[in-house]
Structure formats: C-alpha cells, structure tokens
XYZ file of N, CA and C in Angstrom:
660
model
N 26.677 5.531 -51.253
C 26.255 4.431 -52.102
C 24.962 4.770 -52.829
N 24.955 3.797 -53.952
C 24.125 4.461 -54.977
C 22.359 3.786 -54.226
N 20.963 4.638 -54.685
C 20.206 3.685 -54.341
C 19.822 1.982 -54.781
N 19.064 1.280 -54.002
C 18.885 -0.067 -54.567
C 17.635 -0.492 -54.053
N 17.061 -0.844 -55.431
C 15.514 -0.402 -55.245
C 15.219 -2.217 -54.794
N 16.255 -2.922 -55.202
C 16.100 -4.189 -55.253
C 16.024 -4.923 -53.730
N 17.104 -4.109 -53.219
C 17.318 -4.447 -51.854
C 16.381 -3.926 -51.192
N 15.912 -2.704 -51.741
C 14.552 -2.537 -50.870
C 13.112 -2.828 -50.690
N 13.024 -3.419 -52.208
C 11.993 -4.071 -52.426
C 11.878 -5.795 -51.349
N 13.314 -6.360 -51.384
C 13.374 -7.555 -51.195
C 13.283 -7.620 -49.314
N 13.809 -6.519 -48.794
C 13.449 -6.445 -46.993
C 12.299 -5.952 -46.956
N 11.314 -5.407 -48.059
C 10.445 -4.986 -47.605
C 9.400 -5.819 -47.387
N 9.427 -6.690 -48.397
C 8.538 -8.304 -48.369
C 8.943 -9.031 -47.624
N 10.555 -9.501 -47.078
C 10.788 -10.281 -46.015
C 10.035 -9.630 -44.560
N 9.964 -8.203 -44.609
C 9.988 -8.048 -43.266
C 8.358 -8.546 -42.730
N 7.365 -7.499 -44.362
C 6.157 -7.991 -44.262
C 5.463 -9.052 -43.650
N 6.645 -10.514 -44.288
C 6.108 -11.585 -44.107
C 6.220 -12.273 -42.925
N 7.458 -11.275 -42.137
C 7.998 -11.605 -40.572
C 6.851 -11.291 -39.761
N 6.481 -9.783 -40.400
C 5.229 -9.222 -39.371
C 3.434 -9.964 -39.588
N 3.955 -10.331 -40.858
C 2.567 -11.366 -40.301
C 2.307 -12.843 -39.561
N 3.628 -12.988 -39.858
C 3.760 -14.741 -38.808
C 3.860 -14.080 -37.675
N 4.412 -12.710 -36.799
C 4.555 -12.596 -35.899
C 3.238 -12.002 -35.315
N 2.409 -11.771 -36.028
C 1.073 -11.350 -35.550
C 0.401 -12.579 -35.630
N 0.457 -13.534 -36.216
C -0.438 -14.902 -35.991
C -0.193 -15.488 -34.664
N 0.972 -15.524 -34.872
C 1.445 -15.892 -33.413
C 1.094 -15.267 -32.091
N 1.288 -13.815 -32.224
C 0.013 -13.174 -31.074
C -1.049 -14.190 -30.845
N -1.579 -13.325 -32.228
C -2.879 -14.008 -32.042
C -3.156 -15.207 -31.624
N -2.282 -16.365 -31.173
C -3.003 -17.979 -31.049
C -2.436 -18.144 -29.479
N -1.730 -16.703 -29.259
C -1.315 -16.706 -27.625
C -2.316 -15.815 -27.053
N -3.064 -15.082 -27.710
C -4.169 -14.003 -26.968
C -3.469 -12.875 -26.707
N -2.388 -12.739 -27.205
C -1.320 -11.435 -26.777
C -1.883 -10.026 -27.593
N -1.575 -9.081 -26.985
C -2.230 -7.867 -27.627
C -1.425 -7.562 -29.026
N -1.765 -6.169 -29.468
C -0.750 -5.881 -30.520
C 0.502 -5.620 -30.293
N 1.273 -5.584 -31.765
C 2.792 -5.214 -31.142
C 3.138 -3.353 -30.814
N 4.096 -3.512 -30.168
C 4.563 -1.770 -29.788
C 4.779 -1.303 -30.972
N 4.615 -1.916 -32.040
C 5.553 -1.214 -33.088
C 4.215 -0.870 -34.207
N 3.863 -0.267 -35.070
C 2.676 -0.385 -35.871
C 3.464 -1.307 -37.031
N 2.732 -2.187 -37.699
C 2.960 -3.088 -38.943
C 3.756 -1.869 -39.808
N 3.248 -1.162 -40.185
C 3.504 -0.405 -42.100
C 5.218 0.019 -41.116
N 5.590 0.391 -39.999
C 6.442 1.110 -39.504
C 7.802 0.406 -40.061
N 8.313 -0.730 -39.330
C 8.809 -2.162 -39.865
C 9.343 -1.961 -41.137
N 8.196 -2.464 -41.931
C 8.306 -2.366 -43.320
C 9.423 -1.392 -44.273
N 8.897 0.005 -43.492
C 8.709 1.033 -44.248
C 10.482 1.289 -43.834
N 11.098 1.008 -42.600
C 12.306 1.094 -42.408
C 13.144 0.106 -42.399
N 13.156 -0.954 -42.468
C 13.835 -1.764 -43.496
C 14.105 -1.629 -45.252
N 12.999 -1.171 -45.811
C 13.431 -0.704 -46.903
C 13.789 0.022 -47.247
N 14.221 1.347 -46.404
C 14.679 2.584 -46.555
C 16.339 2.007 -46.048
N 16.428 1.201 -45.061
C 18.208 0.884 -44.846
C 18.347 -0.135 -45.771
N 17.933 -1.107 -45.998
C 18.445 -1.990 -47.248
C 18.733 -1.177 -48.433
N 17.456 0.168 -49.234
C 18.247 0.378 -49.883
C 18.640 1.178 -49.808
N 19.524 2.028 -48.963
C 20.151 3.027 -49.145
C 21.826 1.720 -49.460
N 21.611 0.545 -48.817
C 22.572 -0.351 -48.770
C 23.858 0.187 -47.642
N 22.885 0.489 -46.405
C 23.608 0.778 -45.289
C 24.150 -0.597 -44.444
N 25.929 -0.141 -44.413
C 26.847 -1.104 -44.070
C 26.619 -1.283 -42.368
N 26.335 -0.163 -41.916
C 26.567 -0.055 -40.155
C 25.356 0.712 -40.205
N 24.628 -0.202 -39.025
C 22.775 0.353 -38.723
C 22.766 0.184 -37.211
N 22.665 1.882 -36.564
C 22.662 1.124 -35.310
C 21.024 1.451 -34.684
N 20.919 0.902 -33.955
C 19.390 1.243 -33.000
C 19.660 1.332 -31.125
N 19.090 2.480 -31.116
C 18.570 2.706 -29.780
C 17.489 2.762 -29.216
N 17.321 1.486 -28.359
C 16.031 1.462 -28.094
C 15.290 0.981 -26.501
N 13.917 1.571 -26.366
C 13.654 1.859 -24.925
C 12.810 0.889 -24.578
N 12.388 -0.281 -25.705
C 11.965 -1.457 -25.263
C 12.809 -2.991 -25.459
N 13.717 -2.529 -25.706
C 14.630 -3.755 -26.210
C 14.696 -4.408 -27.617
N 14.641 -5.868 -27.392
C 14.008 -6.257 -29.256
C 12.791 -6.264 -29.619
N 12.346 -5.448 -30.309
C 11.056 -5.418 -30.743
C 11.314 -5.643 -32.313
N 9.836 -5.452 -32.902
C 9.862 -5.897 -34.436
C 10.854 -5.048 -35.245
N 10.440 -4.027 -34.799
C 11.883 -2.808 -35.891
C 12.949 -3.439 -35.867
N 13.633 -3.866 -34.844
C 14.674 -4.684 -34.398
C 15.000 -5.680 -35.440
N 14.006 -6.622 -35.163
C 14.428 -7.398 -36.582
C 13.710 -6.493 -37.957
N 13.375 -6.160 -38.371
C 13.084 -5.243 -39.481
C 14.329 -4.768 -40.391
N 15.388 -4.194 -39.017
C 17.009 -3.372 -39.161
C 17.480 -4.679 -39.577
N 17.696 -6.104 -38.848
C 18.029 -6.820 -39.172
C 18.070 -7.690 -40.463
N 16.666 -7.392 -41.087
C 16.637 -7.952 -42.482
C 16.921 -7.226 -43.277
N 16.925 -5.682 -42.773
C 17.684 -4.805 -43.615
C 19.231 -4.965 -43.884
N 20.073 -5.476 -42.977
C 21.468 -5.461 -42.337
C 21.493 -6.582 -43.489
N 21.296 -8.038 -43.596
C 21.058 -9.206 -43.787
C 20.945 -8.801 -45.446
N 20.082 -7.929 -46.022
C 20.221 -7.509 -47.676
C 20.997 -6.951 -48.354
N 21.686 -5.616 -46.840
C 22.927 -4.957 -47.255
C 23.745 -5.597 -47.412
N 23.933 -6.662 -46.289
C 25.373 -6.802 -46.885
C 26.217 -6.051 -45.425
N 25.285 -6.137 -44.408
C 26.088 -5.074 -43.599
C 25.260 -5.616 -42.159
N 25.635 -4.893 -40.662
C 25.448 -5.214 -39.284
C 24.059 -4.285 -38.928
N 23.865 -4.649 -38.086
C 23.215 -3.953 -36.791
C 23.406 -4.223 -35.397
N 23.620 -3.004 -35.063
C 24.237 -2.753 -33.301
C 22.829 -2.403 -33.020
N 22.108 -3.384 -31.681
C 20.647 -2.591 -31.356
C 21.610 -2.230 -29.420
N 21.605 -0.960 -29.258
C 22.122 -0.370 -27.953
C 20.868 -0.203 -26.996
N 20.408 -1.439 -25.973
C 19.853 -0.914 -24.857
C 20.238 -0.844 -23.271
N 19.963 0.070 -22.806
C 20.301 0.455 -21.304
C 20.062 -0.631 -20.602
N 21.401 -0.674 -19.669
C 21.264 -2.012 -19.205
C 19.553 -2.168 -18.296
N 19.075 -1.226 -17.819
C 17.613 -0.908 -16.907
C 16.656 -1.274 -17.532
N 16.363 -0.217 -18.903
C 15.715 -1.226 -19.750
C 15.519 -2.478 -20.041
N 16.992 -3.076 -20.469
C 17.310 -4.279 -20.789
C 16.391 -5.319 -19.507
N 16.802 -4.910 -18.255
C 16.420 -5.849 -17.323
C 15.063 -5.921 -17.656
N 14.602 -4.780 -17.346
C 12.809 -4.450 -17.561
C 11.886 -5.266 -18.082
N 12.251 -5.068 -19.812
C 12.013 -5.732 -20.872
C 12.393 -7.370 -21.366
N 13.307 -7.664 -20.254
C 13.905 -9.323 -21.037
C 13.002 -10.164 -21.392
N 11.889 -10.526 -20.278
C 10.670 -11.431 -20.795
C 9.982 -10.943 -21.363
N 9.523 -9.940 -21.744
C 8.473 -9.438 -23.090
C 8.804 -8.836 -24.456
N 9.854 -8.797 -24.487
C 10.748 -8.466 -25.755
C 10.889 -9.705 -26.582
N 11.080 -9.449 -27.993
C 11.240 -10.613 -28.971
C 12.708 -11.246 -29.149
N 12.930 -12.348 -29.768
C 14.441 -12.974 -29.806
C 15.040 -12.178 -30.754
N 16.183 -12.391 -31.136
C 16.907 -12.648 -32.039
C 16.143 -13.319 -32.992
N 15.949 -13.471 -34.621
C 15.506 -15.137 -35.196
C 16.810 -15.237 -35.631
N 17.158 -16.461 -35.251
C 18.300 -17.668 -35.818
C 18.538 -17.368 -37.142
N 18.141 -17.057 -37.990
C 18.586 -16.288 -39.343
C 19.442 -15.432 -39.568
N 19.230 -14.878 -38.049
C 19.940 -12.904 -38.331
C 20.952 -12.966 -37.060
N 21.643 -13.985 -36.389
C 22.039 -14.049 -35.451
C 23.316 -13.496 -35.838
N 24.191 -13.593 -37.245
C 25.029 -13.268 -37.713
C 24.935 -11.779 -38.254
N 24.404 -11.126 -37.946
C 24.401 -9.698 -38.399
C 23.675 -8.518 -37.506
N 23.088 -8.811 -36.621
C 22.709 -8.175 -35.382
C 24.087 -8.454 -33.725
N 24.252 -7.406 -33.551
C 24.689 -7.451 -32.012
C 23.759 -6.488 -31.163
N 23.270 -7.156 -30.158
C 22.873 -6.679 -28.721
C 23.356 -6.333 -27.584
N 23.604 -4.683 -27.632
C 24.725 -4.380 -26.478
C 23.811 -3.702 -25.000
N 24.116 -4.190 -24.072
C 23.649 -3.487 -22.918
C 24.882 -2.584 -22.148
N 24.157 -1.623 -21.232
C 25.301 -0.907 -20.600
C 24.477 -0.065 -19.797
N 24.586 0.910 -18.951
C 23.888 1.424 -18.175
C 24.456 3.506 -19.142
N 25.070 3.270 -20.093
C 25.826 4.463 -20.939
C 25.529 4.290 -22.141
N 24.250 4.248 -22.518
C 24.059 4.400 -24.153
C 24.718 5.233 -25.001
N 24.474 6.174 -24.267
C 25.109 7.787 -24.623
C 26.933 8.028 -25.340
N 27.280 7.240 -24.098
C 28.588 6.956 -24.131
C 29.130 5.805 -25.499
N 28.520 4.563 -24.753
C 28.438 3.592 -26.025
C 28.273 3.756 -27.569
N 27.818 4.815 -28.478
C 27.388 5.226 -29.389
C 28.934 5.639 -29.801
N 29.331 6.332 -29.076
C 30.677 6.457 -29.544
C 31.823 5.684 -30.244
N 31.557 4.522 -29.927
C 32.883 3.433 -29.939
C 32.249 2.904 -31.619
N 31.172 3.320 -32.116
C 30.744 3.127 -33.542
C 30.772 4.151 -34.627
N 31.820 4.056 -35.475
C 32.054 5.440 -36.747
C 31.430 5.236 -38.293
N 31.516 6.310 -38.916
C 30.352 6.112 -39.987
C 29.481 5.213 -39.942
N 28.436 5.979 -38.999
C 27.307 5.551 -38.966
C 26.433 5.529 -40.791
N 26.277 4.505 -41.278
C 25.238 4.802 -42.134
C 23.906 4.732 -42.138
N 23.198 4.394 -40.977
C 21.711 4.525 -41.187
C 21.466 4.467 -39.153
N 20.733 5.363 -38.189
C 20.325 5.214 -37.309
C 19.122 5.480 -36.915
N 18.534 4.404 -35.906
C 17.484 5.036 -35.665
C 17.232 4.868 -34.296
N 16.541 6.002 -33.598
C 17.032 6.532 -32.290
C 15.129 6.347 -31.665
N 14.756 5.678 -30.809
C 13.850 5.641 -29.905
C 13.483 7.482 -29.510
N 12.363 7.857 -30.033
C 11.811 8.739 -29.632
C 11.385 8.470 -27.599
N 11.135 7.908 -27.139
C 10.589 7.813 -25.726
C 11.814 7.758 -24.677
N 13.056 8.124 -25.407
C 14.045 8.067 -24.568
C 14.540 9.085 -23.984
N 14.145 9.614 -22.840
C 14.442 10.837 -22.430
C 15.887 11.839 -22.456
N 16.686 10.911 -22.845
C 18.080 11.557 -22.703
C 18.474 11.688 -24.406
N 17.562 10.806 -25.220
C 18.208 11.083 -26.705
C 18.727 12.057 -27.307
N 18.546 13.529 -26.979
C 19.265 14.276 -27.857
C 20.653 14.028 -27.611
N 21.634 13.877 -26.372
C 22.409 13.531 -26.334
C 23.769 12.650 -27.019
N 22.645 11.624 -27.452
C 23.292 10.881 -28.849
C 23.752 11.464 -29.734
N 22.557 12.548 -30.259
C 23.241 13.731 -31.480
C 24.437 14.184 -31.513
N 24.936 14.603 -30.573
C 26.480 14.961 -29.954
C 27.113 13.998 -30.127
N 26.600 12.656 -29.995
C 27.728 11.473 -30.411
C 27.640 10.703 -31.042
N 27.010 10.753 -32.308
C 26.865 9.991 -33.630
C 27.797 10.344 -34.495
N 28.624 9.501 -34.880
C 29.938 9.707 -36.128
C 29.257 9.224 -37.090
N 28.272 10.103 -37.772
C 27.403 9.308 -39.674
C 28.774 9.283 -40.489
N 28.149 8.547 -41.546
C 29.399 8.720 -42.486
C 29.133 9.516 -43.498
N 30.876 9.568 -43.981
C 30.575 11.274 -44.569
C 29.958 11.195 -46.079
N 29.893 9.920 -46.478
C 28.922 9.952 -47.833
C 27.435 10.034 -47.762
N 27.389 9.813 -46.391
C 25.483 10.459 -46.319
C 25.494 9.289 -44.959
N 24.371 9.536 -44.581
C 23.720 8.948 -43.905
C 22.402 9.495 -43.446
N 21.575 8.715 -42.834
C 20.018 8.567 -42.423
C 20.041 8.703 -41.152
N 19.328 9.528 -40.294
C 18.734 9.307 -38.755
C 17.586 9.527 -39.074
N 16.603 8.605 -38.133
C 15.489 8.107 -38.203
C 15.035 8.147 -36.536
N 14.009 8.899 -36.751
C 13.529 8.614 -34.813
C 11.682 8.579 -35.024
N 11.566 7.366 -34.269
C 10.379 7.142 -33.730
C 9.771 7.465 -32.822
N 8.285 7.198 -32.706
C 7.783 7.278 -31.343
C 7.407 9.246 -30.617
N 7.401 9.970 -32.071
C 7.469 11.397 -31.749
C 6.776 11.432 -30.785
N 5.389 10.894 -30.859
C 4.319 11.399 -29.950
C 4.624 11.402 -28.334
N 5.886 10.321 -28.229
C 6.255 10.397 -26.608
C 7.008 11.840 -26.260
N 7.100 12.395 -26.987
C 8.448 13.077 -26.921
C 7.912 14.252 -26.066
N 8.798 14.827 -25.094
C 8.566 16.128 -24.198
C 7.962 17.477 -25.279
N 7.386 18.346 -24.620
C 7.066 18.985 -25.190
C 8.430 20.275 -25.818
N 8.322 20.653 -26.514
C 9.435 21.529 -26.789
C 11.294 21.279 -27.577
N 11.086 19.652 -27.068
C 12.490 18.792 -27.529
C 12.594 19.045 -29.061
N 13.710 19.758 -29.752
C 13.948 19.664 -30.743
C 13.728 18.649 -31.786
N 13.911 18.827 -32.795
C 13.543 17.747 -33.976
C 15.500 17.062 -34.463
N 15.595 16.132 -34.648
C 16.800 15.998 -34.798
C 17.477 17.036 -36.026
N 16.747 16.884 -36.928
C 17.388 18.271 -38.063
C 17.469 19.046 -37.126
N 17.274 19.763 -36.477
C 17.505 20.791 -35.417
C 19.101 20.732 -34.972
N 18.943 19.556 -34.621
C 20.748 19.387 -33.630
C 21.672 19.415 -34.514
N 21.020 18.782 -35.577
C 22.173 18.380 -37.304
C 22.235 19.256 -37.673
N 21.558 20.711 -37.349
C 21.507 21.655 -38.757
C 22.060 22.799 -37.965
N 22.283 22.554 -36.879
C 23.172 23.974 -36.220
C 24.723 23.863 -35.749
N 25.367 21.831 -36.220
C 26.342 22.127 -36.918
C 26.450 21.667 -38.564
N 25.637 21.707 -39.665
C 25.721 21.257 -40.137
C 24.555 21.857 -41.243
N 25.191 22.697 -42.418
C 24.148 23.185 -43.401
C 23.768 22.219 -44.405
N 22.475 22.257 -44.979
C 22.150 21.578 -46.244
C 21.213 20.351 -45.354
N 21.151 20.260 -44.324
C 20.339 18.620 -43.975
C 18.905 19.043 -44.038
N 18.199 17.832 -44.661
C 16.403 17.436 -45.256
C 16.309 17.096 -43.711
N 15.157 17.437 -43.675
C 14.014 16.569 -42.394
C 12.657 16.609 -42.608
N 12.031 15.834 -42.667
C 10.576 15.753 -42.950
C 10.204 14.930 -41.708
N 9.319 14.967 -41.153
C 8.125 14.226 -40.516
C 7.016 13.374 -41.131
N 6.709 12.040 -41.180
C 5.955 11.470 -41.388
C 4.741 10.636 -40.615
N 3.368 10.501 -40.860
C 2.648 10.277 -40.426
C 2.529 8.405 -40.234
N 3.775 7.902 -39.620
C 4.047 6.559 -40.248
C 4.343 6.004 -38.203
N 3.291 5.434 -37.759
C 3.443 4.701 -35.988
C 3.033 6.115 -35.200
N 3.903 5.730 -34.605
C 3.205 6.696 -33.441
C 4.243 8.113 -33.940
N 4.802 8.407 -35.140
C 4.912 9.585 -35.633
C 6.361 9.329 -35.756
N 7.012 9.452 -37.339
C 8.548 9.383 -37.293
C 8.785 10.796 -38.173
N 10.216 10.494 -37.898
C 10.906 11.799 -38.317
C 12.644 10.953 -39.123
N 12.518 11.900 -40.207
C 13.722 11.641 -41.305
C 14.865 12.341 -41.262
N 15.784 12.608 -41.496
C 16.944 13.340 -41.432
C 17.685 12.625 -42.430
N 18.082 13.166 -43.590
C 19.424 12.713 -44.230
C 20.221 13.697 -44.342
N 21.661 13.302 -44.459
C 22.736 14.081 -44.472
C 23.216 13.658 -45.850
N 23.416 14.817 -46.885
C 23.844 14.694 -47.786
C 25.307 13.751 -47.838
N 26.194 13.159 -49.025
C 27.404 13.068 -48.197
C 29.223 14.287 -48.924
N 29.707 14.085 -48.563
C 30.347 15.128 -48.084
C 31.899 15.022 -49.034
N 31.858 15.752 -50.241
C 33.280 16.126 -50.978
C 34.400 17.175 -50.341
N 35.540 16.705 -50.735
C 36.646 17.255 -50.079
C 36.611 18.889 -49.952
N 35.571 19.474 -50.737
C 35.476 21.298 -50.319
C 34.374 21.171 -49.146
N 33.807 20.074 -49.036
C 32.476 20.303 -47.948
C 32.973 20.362 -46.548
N 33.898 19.389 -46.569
C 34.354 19.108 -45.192
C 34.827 20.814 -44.465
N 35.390 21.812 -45.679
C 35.489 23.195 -44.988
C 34.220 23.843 -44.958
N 33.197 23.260 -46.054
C 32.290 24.495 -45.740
C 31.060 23.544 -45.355
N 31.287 22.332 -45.058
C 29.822 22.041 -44.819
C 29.335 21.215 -45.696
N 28.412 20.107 -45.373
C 27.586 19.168 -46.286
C 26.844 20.144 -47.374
N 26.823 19.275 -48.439
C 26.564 19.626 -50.226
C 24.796 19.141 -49.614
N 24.060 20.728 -50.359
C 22.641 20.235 -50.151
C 22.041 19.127 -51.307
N 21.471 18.291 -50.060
C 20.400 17.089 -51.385
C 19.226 17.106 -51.165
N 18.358 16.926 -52.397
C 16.952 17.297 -51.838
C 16.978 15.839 -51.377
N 15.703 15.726 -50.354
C 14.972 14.482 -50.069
C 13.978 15.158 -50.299
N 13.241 14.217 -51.519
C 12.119 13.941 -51.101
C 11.233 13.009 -50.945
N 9.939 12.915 -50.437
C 9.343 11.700 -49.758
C 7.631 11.764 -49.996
N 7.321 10.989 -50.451
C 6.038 10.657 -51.298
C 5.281 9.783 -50.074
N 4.464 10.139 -49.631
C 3.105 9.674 -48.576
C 2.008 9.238 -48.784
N 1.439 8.053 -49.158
C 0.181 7.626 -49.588
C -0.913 7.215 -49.000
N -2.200 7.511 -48.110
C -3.091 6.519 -47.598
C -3.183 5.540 -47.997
C-alpha cells in the first residue's frame, strides 16, 4: 500500500493527545512516569497508520502499555486490527499496573494471553506492521514465525537497551533468509530498531525481496 501522510499525521496527534491526558492523570495520582518514553508512542503510530497497515501485531513484556494504545489508534486510522500477544505470566504479573483498553478502540484491538507467544504468532498471516518487545528473552524466536506480507511490511523492536549482549539485530534474522531488507537503529526510548521488507513481485518470490531504500530522517 501506497504511503499516507494523512493517516499519519492524524494518529500522530490523536496519540499525542492520549499521551498527554495520560500523563495528567499520573500526575494527579502521584504515579511515576510511563514505561514507554512520550516521542516513542507517537512516533509508531504514525509510522503504522501510514504505511495503512491492515494487521498490527504486538508482543509485549509488560502488557497494555501506551504503545499499546498508540498501535491502536494506528489500527483505528487504518482501517485495520491489532493483536497485542502477552504471556500468560506476564499477563498475571502486570494485570493491576498495566493500562485498559479505551472504550474507543475496543473494536479494533484483541488481547491474547497464552503461556506460547512463540507459538501463537503463528495462527496470524501477512503480517503488515510488528512490533516485538525488545526485553523479551525468547524474541528472536518469533522471527522464525512471523508470516509479513508479501507487499512489504515493518518490524519494529523496542527496548534495545534490555537486550542480551550479542543478540542479533532483527535485520540479521530477516536478512539471512531474505536479501534486500533496510534496518536502521534509532535513538527514539530506550533504543528502537526498524526493519522493512520491501514487498515482493512474482520473480522475487524465486529470487528474493526487490531492494527498497528506507530512509529515515532524525531530528533533536
């Protein structure tokens, strides 16, 4: 799908405006900051709204947090879902300090638990936009079982700085089956990382994804 600057402009201000009622609200409970940094939110909701990704899934190691709904107002512009996949352990962990659903987005978010994330990822095909919890110790695993779709798609992982020392970069896992994939790193939360997959014409499928540049403009 083609880009849409509109859709991304328009989750990027909804989400904004989510993350500042949701920081007032801290604030009048004395609650600390959120897990998530503000610009983070923002910055990925408007990248899935406009790519105008139909199927957005998330894996994640605190449950619902702000990204969470972020995907959601992204989902909500597309025109399209979000699957947020947490471990059922997690899930328990996290139930009282994790955020709701908002009643807005109840129709375009599902919340799946299971004690098989890994597994679970499977039962979802052309993936068009994911983004995978950096602090999750078993994540590369997923890589092996993400079906993107073949006109492109986005993986997105957060949270680098948790990450073991030595753990590959997801372009890494994508690019040793798979020629032509962008990855950049950005200086955006506690450190994300990009991956797009070009998408894929009937000679590619024998030889491999058609290279696309990404590129990505960084501003203080």
């Amino acid at each position: 799908m083609e880009w849409s600057p509109h859709d991304a402009m328009k989750a990027y201000l909804q989400t904004l405006e989510l993350c500042k009622e949701q920081s007032k609200e801290n604030t009048s409970h004395g609650a600390s900051t959120s897990a998530i940094e503000p610009k983070c939110p923002e910055f990925v909701s408007a990248l899935a709204a406009g790519k105008q990704a139909r199927l957005i899934v998330e894996i994640s190691s605190e449950g619902i947090t702000p990204l969470t709904i972020a995907l959601s107002v992204a989902a909500k512009h597309s025109g399209g879902r979000l699957v947020c996949i947490i471990s059922h352990q997690e899930g328990q962990q996290k139930k009282n300090t994790t955020h709701s659903p908002d009643h807005d987005f109840e129709d375009v978010i599902e919340v799946v638990y299971g004690n098989d994330p890994e597994g679970m990822i499977m039962q979802y095909k052309n993936i068009d936009f994911a983004v995978i919890d950096g602090k999750l110790e078993f994540h590369p695993k997923f890589l092996e079982r993400i079906s993107v779709n073949p006109r492109g798609s986005i993986i997105v992982r957060h949270n680098l700085h948790c990450r073991e020392h030595g753990v590959m970069s997801v372009g890494d896992y994508v690019c040793n089956a798979n020629k032509g994939v962008e990855c950049v790193t950005l200086p955006i939360g506690e450190g994300m990382e990009l991956t797009r997959i070009g998408p894929l014409t009937k000679r590619d499928y024998t030889r491999g994804p058609r290279y696309k540049r990404f590129h990505v403009t960084f501003e203080n």
